[in-house]
mmCIF file of C-alpha atoms in Angstrom:
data_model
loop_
_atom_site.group_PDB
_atom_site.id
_atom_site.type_symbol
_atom_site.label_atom_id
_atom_site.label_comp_id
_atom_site.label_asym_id
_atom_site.label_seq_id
_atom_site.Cartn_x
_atom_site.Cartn_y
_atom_site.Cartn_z
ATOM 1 C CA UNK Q 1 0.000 0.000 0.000
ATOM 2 C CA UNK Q 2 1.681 3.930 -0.504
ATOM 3 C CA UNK Q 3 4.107 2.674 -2.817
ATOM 4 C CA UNK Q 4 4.205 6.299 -3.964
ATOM 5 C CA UNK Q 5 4.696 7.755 -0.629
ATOM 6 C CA UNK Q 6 7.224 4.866 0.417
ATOM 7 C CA UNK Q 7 9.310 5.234 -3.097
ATOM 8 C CA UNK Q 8 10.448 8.910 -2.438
ATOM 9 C CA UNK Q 9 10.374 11.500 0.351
ATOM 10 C CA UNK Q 10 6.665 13.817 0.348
ATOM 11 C CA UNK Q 11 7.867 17.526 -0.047
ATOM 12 C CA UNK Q 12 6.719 19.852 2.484
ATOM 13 C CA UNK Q 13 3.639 21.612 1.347
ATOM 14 C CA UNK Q 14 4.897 25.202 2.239
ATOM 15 C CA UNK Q 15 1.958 27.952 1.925
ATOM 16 C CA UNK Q 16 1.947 29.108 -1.905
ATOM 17 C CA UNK Q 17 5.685 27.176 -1.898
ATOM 18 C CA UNK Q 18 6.690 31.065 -1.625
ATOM 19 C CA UNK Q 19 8.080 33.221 1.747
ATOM 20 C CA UNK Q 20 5.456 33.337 4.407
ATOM 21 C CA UNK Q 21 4.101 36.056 6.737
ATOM 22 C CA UNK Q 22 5.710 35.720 9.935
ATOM 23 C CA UNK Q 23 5.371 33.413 12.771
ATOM 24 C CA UNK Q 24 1.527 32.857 12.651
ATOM 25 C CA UNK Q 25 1.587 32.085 8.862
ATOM 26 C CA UNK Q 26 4.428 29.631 9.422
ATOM 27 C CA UNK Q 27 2.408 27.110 11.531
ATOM 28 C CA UNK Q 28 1.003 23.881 10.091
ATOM 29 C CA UNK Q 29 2.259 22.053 6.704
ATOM 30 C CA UNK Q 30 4.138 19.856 8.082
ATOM 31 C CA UNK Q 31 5.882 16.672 6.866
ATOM 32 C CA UNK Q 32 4.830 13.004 7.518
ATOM 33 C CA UNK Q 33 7.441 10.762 8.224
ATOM 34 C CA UNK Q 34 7.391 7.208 6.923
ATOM 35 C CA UNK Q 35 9.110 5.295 10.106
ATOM 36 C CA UNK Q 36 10.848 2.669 8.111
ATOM 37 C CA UNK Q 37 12.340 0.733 10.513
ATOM 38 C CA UNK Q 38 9.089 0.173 12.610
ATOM 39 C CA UNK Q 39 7.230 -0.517 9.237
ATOM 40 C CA UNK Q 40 9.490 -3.132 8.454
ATOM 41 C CA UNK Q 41 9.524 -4.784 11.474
ATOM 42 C CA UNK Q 42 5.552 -4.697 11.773
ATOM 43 C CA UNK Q 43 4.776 -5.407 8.295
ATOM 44 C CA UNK Q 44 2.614 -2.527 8.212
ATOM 45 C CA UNK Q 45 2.991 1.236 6.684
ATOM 46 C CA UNK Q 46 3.456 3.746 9.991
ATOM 47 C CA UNK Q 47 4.091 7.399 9.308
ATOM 48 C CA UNK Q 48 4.094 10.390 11.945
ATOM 49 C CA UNK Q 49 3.562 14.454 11.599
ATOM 50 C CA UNK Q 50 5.872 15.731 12.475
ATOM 51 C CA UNK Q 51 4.635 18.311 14.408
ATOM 52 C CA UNK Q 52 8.025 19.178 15.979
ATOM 53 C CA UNK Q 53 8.696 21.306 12.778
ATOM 54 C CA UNK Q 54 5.948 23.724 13.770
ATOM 55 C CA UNK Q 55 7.971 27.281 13.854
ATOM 56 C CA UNK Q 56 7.050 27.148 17.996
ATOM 57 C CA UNK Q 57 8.553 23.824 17.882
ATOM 58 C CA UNK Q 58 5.275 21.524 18.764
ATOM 59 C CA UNK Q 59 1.543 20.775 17.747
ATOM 60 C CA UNK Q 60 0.851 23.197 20.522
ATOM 61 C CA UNK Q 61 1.440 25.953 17.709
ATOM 62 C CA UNK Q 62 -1.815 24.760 16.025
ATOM 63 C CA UNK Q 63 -4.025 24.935 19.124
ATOM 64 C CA UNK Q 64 -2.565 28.273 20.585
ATOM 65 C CA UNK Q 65 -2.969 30.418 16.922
ATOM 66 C CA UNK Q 66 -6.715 28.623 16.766
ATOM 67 C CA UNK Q 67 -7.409 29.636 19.781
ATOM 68 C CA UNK Q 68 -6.243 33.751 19.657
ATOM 69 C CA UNK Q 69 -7.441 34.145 16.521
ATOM 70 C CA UNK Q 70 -11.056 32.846 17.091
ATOM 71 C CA UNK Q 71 -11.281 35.411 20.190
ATOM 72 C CA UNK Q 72 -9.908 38.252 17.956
ATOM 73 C CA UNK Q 73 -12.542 37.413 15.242
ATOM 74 C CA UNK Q 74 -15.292 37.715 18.367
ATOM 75 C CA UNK Q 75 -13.298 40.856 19.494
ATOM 76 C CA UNK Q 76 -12.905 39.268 22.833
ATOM 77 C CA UNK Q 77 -9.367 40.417 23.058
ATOM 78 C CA UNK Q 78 -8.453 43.913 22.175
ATOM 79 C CA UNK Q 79 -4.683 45.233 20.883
ATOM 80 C CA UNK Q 80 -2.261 45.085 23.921
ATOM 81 C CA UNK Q 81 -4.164 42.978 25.957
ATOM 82 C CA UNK Q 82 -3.108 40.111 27.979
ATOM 83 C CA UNK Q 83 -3.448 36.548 26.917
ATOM 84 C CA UNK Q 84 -3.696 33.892 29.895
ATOM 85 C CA UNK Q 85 -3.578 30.641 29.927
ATOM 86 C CA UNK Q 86 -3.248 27.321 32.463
ATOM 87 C CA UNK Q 87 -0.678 24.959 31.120
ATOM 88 C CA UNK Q 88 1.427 22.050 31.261
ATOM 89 C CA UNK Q 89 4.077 23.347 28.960
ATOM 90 C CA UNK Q 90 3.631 23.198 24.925
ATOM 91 C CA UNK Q 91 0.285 25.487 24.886
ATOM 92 C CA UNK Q 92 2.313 27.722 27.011
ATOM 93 C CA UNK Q 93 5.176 28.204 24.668
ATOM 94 C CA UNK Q 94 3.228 28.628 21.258
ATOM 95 C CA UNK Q 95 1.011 30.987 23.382
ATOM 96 C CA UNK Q 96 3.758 33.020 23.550
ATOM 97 C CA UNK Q 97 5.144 33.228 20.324
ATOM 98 C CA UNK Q 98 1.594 34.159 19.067
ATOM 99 C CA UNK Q 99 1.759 36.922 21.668
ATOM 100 C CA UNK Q 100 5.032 38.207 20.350
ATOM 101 C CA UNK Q 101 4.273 37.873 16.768
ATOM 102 C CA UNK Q 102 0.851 39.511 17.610
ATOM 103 C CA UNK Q 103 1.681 42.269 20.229
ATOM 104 C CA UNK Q 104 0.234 40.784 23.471
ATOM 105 C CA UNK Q 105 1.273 40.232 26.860
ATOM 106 C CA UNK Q 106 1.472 36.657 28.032
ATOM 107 C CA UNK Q 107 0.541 35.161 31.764
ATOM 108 C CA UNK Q 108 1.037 31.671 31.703
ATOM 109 C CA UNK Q 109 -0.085 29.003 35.067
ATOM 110 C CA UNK Q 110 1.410 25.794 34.906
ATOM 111 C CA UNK Q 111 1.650 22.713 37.403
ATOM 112 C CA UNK Q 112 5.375 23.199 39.170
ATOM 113 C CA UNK Q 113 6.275 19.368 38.103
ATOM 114 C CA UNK Q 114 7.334 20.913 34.370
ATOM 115 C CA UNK Q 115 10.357 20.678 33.077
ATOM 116 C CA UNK Q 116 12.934 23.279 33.691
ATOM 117 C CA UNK Q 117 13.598 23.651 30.041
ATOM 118 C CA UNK Q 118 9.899 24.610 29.309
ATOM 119 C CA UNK Q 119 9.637 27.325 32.173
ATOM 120 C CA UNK Q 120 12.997 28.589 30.663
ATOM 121 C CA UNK Q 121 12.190 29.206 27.026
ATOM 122 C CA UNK Q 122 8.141 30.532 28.298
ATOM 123 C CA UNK Q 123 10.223 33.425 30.439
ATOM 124 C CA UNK Q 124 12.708 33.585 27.057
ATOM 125 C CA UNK Q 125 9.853 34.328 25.310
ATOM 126 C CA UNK Q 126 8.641 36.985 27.583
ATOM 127 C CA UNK Q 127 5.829 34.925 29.291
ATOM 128 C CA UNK Q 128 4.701 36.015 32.984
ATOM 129 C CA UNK Q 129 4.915 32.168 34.445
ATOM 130 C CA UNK Q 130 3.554 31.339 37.439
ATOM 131 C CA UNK Q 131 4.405 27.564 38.528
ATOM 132 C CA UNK Q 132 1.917 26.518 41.386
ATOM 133 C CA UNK Q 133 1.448 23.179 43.382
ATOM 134 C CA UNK Q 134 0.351 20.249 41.054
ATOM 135 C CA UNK Q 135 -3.489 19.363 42.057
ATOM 136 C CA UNK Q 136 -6.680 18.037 40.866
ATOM 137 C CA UNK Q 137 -8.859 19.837 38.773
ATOM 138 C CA UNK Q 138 -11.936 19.240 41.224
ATOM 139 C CA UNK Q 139 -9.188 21.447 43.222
ATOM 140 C CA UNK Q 140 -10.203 25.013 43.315
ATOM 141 C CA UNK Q 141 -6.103 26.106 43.293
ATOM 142 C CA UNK Q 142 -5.478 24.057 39.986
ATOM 143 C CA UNK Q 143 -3.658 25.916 37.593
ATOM 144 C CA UNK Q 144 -6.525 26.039 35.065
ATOM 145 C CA UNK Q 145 -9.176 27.599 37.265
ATOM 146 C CA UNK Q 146 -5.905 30.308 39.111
ATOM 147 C CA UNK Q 147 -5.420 31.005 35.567
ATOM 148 C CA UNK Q 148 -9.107 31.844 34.809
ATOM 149 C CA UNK Q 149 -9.551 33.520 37.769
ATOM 150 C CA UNK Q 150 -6.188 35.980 36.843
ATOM 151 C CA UNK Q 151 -7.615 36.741 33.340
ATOM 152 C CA UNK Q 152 -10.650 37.854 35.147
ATOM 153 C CA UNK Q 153 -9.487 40.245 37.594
ATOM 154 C CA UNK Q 154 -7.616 42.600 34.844
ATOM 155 C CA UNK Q 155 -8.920 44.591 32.009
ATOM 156 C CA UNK Q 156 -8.629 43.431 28.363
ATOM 157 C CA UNK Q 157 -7.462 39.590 29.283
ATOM 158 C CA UNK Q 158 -8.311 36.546 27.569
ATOM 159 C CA UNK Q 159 -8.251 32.954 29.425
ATOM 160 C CA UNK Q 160 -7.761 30.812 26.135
ATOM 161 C CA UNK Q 161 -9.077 27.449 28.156
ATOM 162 C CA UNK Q 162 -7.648 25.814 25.961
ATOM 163 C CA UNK Q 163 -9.477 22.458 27.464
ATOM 164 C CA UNK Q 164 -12.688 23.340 26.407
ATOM 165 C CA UNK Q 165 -12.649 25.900 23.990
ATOM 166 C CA UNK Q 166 -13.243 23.989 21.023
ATOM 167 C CA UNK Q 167 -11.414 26.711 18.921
ATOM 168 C CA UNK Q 168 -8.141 23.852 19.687
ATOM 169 C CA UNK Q 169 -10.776 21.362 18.059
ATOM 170 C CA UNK Q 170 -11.667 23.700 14.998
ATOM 171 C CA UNK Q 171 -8.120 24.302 14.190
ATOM 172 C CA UNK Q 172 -7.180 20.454 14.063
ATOM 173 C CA UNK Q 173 -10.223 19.986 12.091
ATOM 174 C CA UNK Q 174 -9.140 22.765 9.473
ATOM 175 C CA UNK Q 175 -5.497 22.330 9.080
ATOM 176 C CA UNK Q 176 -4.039 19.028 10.669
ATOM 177 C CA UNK Q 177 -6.708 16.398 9.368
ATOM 178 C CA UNK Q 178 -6.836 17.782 5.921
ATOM 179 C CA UNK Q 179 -2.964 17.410 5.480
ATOM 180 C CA UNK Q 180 -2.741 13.835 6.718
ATOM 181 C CA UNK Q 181 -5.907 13.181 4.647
ATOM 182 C CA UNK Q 182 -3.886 14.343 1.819
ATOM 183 C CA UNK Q 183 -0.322 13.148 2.559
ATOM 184 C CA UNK Q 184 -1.676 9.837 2.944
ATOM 185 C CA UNK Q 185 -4.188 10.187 -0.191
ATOM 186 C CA UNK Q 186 -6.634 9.095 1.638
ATOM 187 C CA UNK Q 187 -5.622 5.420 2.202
ATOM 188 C CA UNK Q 188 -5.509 5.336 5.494
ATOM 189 C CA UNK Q 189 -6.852 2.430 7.907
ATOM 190 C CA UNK Q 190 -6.312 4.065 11.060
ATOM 191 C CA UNK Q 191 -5.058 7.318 13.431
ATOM 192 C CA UNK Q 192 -3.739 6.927 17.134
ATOM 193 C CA UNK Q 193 -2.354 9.850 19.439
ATOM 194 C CA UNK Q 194 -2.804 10.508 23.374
ATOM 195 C CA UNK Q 195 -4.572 13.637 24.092
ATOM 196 C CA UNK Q 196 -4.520 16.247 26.836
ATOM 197 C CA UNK Q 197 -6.846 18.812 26.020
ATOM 198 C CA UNK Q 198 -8.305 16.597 23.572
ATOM 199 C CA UNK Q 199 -8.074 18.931 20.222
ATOM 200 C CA UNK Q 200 -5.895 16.851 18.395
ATOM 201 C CA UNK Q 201 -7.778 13.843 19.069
ATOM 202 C CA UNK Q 202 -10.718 15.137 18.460
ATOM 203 C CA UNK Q 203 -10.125 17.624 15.474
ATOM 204 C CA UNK Q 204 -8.262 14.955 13.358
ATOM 205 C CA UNK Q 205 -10.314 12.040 14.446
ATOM 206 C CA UNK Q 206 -13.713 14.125 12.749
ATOM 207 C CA UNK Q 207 -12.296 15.066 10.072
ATOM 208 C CA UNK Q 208 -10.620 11.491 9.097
ATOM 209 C CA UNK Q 209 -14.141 10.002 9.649
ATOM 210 C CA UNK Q 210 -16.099 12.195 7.545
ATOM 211 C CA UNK Q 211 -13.355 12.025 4.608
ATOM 212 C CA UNK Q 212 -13.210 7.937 4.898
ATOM 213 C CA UNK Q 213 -16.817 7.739 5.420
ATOM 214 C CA UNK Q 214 -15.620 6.228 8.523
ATOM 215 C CA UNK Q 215 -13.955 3.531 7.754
ATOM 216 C CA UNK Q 216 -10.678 5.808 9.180
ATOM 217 C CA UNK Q 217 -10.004 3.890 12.788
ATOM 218 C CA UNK Q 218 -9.395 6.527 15.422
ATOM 219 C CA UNK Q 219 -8.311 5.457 18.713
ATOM 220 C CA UNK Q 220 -6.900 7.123 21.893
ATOM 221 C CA UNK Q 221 -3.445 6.337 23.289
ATOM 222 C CA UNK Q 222 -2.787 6.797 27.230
ATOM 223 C CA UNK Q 223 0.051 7.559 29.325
ATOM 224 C CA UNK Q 224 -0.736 5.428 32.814
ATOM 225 C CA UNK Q 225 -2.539 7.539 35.741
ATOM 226 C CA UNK Q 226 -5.197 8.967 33.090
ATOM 227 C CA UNK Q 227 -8.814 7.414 33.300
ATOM 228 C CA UNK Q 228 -9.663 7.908 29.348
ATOM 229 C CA UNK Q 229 -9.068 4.385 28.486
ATOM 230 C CA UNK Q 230 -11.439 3.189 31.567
ATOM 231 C CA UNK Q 231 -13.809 5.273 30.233
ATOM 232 C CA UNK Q 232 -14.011 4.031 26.822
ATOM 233 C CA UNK Q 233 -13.492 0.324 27.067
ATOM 234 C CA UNK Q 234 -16.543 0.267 29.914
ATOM 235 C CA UNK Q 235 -18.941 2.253 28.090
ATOM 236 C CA UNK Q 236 -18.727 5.725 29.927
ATOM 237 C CA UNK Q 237 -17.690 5.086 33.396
ATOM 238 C CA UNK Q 238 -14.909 7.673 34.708
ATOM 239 C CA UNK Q 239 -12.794 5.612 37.606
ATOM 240 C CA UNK Q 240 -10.684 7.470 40.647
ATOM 241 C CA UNK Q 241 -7.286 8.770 38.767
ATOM 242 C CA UNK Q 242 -4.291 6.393 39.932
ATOM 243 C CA UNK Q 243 -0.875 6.550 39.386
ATOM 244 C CA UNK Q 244 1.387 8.794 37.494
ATOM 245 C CA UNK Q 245 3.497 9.008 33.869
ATOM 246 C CA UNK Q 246 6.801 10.463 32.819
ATOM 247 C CA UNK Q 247 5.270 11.958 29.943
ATOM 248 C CA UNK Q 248 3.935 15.419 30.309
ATOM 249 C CA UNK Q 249 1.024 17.644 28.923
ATOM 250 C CA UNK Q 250 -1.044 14.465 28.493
ATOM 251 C CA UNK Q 251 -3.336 12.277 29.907
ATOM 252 C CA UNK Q 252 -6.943 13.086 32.232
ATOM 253 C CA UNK Q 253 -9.327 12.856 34.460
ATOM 254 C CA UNK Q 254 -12.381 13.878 33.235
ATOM 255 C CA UNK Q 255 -13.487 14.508 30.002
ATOM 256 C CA UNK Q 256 -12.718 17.853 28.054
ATOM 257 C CA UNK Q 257 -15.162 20.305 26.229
ATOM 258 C CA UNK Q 258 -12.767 18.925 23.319
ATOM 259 C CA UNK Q 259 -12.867 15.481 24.015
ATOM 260 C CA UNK Q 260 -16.106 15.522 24.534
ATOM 261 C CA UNK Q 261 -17.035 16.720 21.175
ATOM 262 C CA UNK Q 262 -15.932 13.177 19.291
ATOM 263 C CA UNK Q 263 -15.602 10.593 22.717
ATOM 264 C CA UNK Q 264 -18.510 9.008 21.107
ATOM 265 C CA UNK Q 265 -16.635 8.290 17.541
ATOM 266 C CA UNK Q 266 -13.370 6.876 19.272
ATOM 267 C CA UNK Q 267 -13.155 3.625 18.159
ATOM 268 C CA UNK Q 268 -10.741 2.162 20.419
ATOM 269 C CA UNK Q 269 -7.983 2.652 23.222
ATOM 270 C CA UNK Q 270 -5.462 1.207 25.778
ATOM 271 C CA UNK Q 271 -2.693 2.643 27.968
ATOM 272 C CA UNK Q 272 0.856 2.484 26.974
ATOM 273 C CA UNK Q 273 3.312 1.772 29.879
ATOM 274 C CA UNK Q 274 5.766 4.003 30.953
ATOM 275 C CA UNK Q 275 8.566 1.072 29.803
ATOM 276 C CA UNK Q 276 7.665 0.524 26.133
ATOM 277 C CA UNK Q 277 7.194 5.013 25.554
ATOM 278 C CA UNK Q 278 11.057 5.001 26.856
ATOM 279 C CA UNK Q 279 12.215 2.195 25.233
ATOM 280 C CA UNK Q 280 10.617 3.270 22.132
ATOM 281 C CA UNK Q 281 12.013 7.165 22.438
ATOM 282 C CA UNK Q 282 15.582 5.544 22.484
ATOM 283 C CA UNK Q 283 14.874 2.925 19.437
ATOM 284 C CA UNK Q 284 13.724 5.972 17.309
ATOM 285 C CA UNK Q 285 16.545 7.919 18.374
ATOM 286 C CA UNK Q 286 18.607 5.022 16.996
ATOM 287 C CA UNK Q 287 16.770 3.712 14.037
ATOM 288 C CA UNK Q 288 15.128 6.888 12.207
ATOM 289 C CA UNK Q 289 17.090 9.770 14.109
ATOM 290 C CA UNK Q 290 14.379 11.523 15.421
ATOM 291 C CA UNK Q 291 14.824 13.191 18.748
ATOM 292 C CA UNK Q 292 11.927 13.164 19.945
ATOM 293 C CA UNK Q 293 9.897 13.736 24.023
ATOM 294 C CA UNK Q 294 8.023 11.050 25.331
ATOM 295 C CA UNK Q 295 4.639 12.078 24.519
ATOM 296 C CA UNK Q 296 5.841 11.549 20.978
ATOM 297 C CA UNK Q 297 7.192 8.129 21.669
ATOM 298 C CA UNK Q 298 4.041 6.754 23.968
ATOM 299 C CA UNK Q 299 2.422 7.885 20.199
ATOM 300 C CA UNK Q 300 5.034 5.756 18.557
ATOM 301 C CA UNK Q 301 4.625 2.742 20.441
ATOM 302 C CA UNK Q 302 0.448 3.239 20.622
ATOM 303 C CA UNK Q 303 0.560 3.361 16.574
ATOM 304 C CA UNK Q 304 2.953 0.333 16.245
ATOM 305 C CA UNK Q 305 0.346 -1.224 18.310
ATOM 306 C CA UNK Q 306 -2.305 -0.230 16.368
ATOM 307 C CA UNK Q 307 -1.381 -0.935 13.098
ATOM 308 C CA UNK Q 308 -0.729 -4.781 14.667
ATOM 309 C CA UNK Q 309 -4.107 -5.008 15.841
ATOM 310 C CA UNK Q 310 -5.366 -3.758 12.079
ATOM 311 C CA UNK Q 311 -2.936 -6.071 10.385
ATOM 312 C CA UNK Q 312 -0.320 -6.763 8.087
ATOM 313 C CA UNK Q 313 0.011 -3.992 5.156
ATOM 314 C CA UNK Q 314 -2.021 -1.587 7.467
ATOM 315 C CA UNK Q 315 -1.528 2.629 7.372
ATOM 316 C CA UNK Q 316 -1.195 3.987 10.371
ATOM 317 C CA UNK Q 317 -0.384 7.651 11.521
ATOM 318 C CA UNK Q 318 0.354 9.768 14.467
ATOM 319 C CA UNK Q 319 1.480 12.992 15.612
ATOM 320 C CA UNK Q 320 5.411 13.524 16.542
ATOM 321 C CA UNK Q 321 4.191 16.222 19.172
ATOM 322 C CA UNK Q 322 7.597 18.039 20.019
ATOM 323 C CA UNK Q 323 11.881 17.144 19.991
ATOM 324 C CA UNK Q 324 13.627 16.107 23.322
ATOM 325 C CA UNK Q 325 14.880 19.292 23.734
ATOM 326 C CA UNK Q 326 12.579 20.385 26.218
ATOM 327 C CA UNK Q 327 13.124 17.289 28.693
ATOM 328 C CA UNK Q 328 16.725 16.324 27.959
ATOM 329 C CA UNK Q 329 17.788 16.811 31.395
ATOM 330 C CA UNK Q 330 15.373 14.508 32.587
ATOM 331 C CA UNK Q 331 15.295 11.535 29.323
ATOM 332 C CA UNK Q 332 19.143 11.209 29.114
ATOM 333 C CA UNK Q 333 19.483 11.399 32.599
ATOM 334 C CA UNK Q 334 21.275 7.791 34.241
ATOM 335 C CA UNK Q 335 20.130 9.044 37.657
ATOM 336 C CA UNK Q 336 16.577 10.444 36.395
ATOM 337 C CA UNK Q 337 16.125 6.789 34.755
ATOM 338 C CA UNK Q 338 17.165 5.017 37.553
ATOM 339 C CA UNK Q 339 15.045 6.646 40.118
ATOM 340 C CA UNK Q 340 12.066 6.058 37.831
ATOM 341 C CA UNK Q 341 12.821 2.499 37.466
ATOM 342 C CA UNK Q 342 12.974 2.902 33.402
ATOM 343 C CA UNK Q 343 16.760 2.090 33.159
ATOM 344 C CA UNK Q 344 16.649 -1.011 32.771
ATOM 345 C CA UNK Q 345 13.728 -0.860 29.917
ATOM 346 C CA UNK Q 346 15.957 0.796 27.618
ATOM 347 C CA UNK Q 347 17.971 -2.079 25.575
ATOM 348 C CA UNK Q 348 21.478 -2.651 26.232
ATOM 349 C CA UNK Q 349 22.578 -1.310 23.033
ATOM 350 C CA UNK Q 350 20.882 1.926 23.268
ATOM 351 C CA UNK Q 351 22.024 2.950 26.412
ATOM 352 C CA UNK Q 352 25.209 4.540 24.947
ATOM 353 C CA UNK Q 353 22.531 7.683 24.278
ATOM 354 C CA UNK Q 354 21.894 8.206 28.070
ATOM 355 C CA UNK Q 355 25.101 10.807 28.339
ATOM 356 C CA UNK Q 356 23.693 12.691 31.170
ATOM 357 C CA UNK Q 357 24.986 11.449 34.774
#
């Protein structure tokens, strides 16, 4: 199947294939990657966006410019005003890009168990950030609802909310689905990524099914301590969140506004262990060079999955969310790995990449 696409590289599909506008005109159009080594392995045909390329560096860029833009075309936001956000990292940083690129100030709230690299590059950016204690969203002092609350006590501010504001649907729905639709010519058998807020998921997933007439599989990949794959495989029942992931900006325990706008299409999911998303961040690190954070490999891993439960000479895709770059200090770390217990998950001969004592 894709002999086409498997035969020669797909160009990037650069606006017009001519210089673009700035940052905000920069976003989207970005490649898929055929992942030969998995493909071969599985027998099947597994590709990823590569969402990394985004000019803010993640898929984040997609949800942040949906979301500004569909409060300036309500006039909710005003020139100079203050954009505010609760966030986990990537939403954060393309949030303030768009601000610079667009003239606004930029408050971001995030949970304090970040990375330091992200809370770095926000303040590089010129982002107010305010880490507070990680808690429950029931929790009246979780970032989202401090966030909200900020945004609401000054003139001219926007909370984005971008967990259920279904502008980060819309935009998925307008720019990411069509380009996979059309990178893959339409022969594809099935699409697989995690979700946080839920856009990607959900965006993508609607616009797949409508183009395939929904023969387009879309299931949900989870990081462990997130209840979305109880509450799909029983039919709609949300269980008590339990234990915890490596992988950040994904994952929940209720569902989103987002989420919530295609749950009922979702034709599948299951939770991908902690082990297999490191040991497959390392492999495609080794095999197709990609440097990529672990949200991106748990994606990996969920689609090779995937595409063995379809069968052999199956398409799958997912999204590459963002590089290693922002967690490097933690995923090459010996001492990091070790007191996670993932050490030992990573294959022998990959564990010349962890460099980082």
């Amino acid at each position: 199947m894709l002999p086409s696409l498997r035969a020669a590289p797909l160009a990037r599909g650069f606006h017009s294939h001519s210089a673009v506008r700035g940052f905000t005109e920069a976003v989207g159009n970005t490649p898929l990657i055929y992942l030969k080594t998995l493909s071969e392995k599985t027998g099947c045909h597994i590709y990823g966006k590569a969402e990394f390329q985004n000019p803010g560096g993640s898929v984040k860029d997609r949800a942040a410019l949906g979301l500004i833009r569909e409060a300036e075309e309500q006039e909710l936001i005003k020139p100079g005003g203050t954009i505010v956000e609760g966030t986990a990292g990537n939403t954060g940083i393309g949030l303030a890009h768009v601000c610079r690129a667009k003239g606004y100030k930029c408050v971001i709230y995030m949970p304090n168990t970040q990375s330091q690299e992200k809370i770095d590059l926000l303040r590089m950016l010129g982002a107010d950030v305010r880490p507070v204690p990680a808690v429950a969203f029931e929790n009246p002092k979780n970032y989202n609802h401090q966030a909200r609350e900020y945004a609401e006590s000054i003139p001219n501010a926007l909370w984005t909310n971008q967990f259920d504001n279904t502008a980060n649907t819309h935009a998925h729905y307008l720019s990411s689905g069509p380009e996979i639709w059309n990178q893959t010519q339409g022969k594809l058998d099935g699409f697989i990524c995690a979700t946080g807020t839920g856009g990607t998921l959900a965006g993508i997933g609607k616009y797949l099914k409508e183009k395939s007439d929904g023969k387009t599989q879309v299931w949900l990949a989870d990081p462990p301590g997130s209840v979305l794959t109880s509450y799909i495989t029983s039919g709609g029942k949300l269980v008590e969140r339990s234990g915890s992931s490596i992988t950040e900006g994904i994952g929940q325990g209720r569902i989103t506004d987002n989420l919530a706008t295609f749950i009922k299409d979702v034709d599948g999911a299951f939770t991908v262990p902690d082990t297999k998303s490191i040991a497959m961040l390392y492999e495609l690190l080794d095999s197709e060079g990609l440097y990529l954070g672990a949200s991106s490999a748990l994606n990996v891993a969920a689609a090779v999955e995937l595409a063995q439960k379809l069968g052999p000479g199956s398409t799958v895709a997912t999204i590459l969310c963002d590089g290693a770059y922002r967690y490097q200090s933690r995923l090459f770390s010996r001492k990091w790995l070790v007191s996670k217990g993932l050490e030992t998950a990573i294959p022998e001969h990959l564990q010349k990449y962890i460099v980082l004592e």
